[in-house]
Short mmCIF file of C-alpha atoms and ligand atoms in Angstrom, two decimals:
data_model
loop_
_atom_site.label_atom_id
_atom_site.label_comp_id
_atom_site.label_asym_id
_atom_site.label_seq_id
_atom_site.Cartn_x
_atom_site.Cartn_y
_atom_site.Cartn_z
CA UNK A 1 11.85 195.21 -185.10
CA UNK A 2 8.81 197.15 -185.47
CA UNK A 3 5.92 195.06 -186.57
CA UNK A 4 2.72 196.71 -188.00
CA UNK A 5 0.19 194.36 -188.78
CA UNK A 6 -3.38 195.85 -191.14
CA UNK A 7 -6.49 195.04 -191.93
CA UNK A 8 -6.55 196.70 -195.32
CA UNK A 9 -3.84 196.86 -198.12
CA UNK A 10 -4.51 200.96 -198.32
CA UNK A 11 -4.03 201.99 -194.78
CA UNK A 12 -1.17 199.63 -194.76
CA UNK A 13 0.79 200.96 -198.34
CA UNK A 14 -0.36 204.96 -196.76
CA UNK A 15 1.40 204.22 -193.20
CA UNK A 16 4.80 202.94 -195.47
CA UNK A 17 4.59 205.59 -197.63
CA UNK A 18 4.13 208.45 -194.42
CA UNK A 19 7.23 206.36 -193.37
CA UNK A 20 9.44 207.53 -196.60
CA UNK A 21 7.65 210.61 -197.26
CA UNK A 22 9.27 211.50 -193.71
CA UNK A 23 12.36 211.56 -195.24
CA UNK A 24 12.03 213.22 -198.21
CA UNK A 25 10.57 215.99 -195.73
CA UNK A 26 13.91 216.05 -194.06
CA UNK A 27 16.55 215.73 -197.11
CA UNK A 28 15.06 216.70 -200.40
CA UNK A 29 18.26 214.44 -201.42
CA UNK A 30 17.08 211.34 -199.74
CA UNK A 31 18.04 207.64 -200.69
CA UNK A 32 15.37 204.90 -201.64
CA UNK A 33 16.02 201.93 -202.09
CA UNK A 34 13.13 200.42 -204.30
CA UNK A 35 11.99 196.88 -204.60
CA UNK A 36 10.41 195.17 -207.82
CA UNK A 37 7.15 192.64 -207.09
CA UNK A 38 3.39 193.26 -206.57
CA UNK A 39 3.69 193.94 -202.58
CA UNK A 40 4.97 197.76 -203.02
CA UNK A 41 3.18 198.87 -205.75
CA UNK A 42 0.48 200.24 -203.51
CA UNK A 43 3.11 202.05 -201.89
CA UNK A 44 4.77 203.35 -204.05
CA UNK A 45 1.10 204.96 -205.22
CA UNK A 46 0.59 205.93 -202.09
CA UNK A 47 4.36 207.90 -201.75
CA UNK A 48 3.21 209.32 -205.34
CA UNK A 49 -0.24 211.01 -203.89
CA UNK A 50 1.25 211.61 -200.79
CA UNK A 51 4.00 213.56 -201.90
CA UNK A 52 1.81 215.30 -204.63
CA UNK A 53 -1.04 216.59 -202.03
CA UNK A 54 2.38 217.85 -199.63
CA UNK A 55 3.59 219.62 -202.96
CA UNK A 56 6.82 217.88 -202.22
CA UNK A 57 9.96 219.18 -204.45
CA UNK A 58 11.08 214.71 -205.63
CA UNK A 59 13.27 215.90 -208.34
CA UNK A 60 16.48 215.00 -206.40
CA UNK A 61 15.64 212.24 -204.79
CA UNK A 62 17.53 209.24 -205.44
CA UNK A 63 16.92 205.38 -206.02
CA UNK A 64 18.49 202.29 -206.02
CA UNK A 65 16.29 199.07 -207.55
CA UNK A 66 17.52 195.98 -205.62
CA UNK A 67 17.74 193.55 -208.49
CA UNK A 68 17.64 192.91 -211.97
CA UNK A 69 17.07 189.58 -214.39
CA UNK A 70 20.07 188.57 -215.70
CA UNK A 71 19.66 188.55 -220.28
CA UNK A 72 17.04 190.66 -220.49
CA UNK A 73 16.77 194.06 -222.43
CA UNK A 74 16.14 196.94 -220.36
CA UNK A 75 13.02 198.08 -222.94
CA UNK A 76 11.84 194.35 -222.31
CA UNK A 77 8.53 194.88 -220.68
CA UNK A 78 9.43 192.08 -218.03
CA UNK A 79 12.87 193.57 -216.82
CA UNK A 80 13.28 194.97 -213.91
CA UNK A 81 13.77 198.21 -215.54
CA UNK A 82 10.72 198.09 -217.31
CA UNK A 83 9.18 197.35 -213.80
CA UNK A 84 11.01 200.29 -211.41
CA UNK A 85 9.89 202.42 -213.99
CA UNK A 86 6.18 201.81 -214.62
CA UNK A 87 5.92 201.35 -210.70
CA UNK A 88 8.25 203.39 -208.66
CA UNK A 89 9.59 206.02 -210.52
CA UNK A 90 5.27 206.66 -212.25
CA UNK A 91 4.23 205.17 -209.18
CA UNK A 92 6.19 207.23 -206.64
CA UNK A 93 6.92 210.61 -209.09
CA UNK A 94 10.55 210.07 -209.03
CA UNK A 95 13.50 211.77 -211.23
CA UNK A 96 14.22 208.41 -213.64
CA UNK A 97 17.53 209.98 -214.25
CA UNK A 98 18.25 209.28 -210.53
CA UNK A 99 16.60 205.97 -209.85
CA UNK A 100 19.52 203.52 -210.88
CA UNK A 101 18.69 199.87 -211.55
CA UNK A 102 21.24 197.02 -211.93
CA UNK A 103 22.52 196.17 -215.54
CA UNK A 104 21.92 192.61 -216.47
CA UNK A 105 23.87 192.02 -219.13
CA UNK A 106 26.54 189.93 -217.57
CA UNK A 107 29.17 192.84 -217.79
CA UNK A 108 31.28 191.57 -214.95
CA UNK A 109 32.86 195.16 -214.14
CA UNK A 110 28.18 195.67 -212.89
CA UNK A 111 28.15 194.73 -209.60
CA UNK A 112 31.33 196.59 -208.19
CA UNK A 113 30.10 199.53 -210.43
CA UNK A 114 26.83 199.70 -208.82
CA UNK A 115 28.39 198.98 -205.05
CA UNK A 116 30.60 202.03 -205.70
CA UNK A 117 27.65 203.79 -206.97
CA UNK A 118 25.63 203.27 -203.31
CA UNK A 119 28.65 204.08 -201.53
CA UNK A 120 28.93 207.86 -203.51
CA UNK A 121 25.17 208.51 -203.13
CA UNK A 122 26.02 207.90 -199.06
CA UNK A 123 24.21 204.64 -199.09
CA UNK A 124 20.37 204.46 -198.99
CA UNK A 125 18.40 206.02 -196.13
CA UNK A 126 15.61 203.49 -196.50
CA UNK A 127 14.99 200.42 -198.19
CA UNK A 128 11.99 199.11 -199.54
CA UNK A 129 11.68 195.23 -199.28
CA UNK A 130 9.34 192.43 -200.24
CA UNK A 131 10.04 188.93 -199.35
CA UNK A 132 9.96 185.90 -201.34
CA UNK A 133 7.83 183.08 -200.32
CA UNK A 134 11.03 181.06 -199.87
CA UNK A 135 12.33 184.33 -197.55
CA UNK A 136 14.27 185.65 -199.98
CA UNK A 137 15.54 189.45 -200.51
CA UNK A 138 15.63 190.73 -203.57
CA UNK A 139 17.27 187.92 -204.97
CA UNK A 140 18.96 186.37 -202.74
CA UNK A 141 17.98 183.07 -202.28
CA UNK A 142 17.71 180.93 -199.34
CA UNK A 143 22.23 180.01 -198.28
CA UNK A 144 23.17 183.54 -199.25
CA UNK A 145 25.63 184.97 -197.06
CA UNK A 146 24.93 187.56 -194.73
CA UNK A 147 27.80 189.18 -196.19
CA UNK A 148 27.10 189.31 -199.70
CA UNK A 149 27.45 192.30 -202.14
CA UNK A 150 26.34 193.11 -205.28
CA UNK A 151 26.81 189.47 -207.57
CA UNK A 152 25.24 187.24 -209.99
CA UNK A 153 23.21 184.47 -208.34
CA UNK A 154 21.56 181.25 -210.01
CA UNK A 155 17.39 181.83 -208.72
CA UNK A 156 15.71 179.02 -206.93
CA UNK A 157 13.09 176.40 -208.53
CA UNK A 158 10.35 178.54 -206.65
CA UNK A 159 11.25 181.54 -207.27
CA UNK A 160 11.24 180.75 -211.38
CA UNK A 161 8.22 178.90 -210.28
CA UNK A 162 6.53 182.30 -208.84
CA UNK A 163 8.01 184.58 -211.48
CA UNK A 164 5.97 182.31 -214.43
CA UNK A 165 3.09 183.79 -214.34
CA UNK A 166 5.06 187.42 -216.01
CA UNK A 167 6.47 185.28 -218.99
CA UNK A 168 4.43 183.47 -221.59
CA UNK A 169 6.56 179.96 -221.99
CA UNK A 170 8.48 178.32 -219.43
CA UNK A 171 11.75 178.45 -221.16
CA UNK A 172 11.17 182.47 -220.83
CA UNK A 173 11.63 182.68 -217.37
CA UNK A 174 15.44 183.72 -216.44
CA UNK A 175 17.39 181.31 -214.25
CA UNK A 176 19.99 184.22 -213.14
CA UNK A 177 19.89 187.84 -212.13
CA UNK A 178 22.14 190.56 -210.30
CA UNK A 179 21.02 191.52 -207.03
CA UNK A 180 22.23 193.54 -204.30
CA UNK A 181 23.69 191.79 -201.18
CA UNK A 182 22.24 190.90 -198.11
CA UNK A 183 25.41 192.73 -196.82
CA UNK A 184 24.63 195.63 -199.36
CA UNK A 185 20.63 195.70 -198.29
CA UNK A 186 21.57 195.61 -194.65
CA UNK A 187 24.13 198.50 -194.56
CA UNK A 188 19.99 201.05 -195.50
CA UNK A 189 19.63 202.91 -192.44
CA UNK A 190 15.91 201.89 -192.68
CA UNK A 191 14.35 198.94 -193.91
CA UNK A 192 11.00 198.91 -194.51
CA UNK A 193 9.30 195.28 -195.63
CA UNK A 194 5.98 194.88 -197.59
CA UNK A 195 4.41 191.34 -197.10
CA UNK A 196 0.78 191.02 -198.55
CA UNK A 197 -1.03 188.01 -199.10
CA UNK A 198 -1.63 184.47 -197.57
CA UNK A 199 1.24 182.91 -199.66
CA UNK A 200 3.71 185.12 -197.65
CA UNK A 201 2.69 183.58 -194.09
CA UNK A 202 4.99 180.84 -193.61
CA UNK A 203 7.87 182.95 -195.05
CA UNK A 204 6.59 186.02 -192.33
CA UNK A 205 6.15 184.04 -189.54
CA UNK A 206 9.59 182.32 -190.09
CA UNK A 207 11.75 185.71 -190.38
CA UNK A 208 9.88 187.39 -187.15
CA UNK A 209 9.75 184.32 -185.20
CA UNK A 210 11.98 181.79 -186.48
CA UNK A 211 16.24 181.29 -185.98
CA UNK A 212 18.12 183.81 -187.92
CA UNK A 213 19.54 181.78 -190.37
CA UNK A 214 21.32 181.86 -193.94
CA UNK A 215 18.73 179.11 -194.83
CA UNK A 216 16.13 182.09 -194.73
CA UNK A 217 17.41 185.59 -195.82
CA UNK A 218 14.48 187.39 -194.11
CA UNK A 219 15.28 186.38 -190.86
CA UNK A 220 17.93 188.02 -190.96
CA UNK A 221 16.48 191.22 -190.76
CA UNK A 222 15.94 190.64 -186.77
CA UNK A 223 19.62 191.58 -186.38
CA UNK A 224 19.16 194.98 -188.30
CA UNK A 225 18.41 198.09 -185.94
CA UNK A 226 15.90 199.73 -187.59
CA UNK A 227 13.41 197.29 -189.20
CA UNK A 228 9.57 198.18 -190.09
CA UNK A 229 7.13 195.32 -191.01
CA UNK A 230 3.99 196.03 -192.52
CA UNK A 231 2.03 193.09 -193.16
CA UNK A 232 -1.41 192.37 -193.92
CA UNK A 233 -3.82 190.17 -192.05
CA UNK A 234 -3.34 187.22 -194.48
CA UNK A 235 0.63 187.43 -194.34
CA UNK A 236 0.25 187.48 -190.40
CA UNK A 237 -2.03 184.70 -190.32
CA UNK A 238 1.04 182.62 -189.00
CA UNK A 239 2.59 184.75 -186.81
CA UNK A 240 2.03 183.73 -182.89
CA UNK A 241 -0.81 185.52 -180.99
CA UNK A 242 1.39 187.29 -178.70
CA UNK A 243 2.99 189.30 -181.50
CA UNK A 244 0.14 189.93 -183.58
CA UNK A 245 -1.61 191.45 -180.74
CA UNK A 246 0.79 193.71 -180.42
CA UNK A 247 1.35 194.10 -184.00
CA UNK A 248 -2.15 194.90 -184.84
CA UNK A 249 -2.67 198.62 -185.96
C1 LIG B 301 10.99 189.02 -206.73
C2 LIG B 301 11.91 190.17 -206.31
C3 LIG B 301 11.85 190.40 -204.81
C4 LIG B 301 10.40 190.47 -204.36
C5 LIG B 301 9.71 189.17 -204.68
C6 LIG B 301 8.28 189.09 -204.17
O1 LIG B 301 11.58 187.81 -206.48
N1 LIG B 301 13.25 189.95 -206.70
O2 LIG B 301 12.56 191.58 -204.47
O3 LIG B 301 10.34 190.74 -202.98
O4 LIG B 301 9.72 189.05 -206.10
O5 LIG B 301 7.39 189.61 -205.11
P1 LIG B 301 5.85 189.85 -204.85
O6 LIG B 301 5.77 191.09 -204.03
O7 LIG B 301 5.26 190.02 -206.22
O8 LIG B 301 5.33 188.67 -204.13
#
C-alpha cells in the first residue's frame, strides 16, 4: 500500500487526480471507477482542470459509479445518479453517455447486467474510493464478503445515520441500495482511496493498521497490489507515528 498523507485538501485531490490523469494520458479509453460522497469531489475538480489545462481528448473515457440507493428516481436530486453526474461526470468533464451508474429499481436481472457490463469494458483501470466511517466500500457494510459481486444489501444504522443530513425527514433516508462487490471493487487494477476529515480516523487507522477482516471492508484493501491512500492530516490523526512519518508528503 502506498500511503500519502497532506496537509491541505487541494494538494491532496491534485496529486489523485495527476494519479488518473496518468491514465487517461496512456489510453484515451481508460476505465474509472467513480465513487459518490463529499471526499472525491475535490478530485474529481481537480481531474476536470487538470485534464482541461493538458487539452486532454475525455470523450471516450469510461465510468463505472460504485453504488446506487435502492427506490429512488434517477432525476431525484439525492440519487446517486443525480450525484455522479453533478460531481464526476461536471466535475471531472466526462462523456455521461459512458459513465454507467447502477439501476436501483429492484430489477433483479441489475446487478448481473452491470457485472457483465465491467467485464466488456475490460474491467476498470482505477477505482476511486471513499470509506465509510464504519469502513465500508461503497456500500458494503461491515460482514460483507470479500467475494461479493454486484447485489442488493440492507445499509447499516450509521451509515443511514451519516446519509441524513442529504434527506429532509428521517423516513426519507433509504435502508437498501445496489453496490458493487468487494470482489467486483477489488478485481480495479488501481485503487485509489480518498479519506478527508477527523470522522474518518478510526475507520483509517483500522484498514492501514488493523487485521484484515470482513468486520471492516477497508482493511481489506491491504491484500490488493496496487493501493494509493491519500488522506488528510485529520483522517491520519490515528494512524501510528511510524507510518505517518513516512506517509507525510
Ligand atoms: C457513501 C458511499 C460511499 C462513500 C461514503 C463516504 O456511503 N456509498 O461510497 O465512500 O458515502 O462518504 P463521504 O465521502 O461523504 O464521507
Amino acid at each position: 500500500m502506498h500511503i500519502n498523507i497532506f496537509s491541505s485538501e487541494s494538494a491532496l485531490a491534485e496529486a489523485a487526480a495527476e494519479r488518473i490523469i496518468a491514465q487517461v494520458r496512456e489510453n484515451a479509453e481508460a476505465v474509472i471507477g467513480l465513487a459518490t460522497g463529499a471526499s472525491p469531489v475535490a478530485v474529481y475538480h481537480a481531474w476536470g482542470k487538470g485534464a482541461a489545462t493538458l487539452g486532454l481528448d475525455q470523450s471516450r473515457v469510461r465510468g463505472f459509479a460504485l453504488d446506487e440507493y435502492l427506490g429512488l428516481d434517477p432525476e431525484d436530486s439525492r440519487s446517486y445518479h443525480a450525484v455522479i453526474r453533478r460531481d464526476a461526470v461536471a466535475g471531472a468533464g466526462l462523456n455521461a453517455e459512458l459513465v454507467l451508474i447502477p439501476q436501483g429499481s429492484g430489477d433483479p436481472e441489475a446487478p448481473a447486467a452491470y457485472e457483465r457490463a465491467i467485464r466488456e469494458a475490460g474491467g476498470v483501470d482505477v477505482q476511486v474510493l471513499g470509506i465509510g466511517r464504519n469502513g465500508h466500500l461503497g456500500f458494503n457494510e461491515p460482514g460483507s464478503p470479500a467475494q461479493s459481486r454486484t447485489r442488493v444489501v440492507q445499509l447499516a444504522a450509521s451509515t443511514m445515520a451519516d446519509n441524513a443530513r442529504y434527506f429532509d425527514r428521517a423516513e426519507d433516508v433509504p435502508t437498501a441500495a445496489i453496490t458493487q462487490g468487494l470482489g467486483t471493487i477489488f478485481e480495479a487494477r488501481e485503487l485509489i482511496v480518498i479519506a478527508v476529515g477527523e470522522a474518518k480516523a478510526d475507520a483509517v487507522a483500522a484498514a492501514i493498521e488493523g487485521e484484515t477482516t470482513e468486520d471492516l471492508p477497508a482493511s481489506l484493501l491491504q491484500s490488493h497490489p496496487n493501493v494509493h491512500w491519500f488522506i488528510d492530516q485529520a483522517a491520519a490523526a490515528k494512524l501510528s507515528e511510524s507510518v505517518a512519518l513516512v506517509a507525510a508528503v
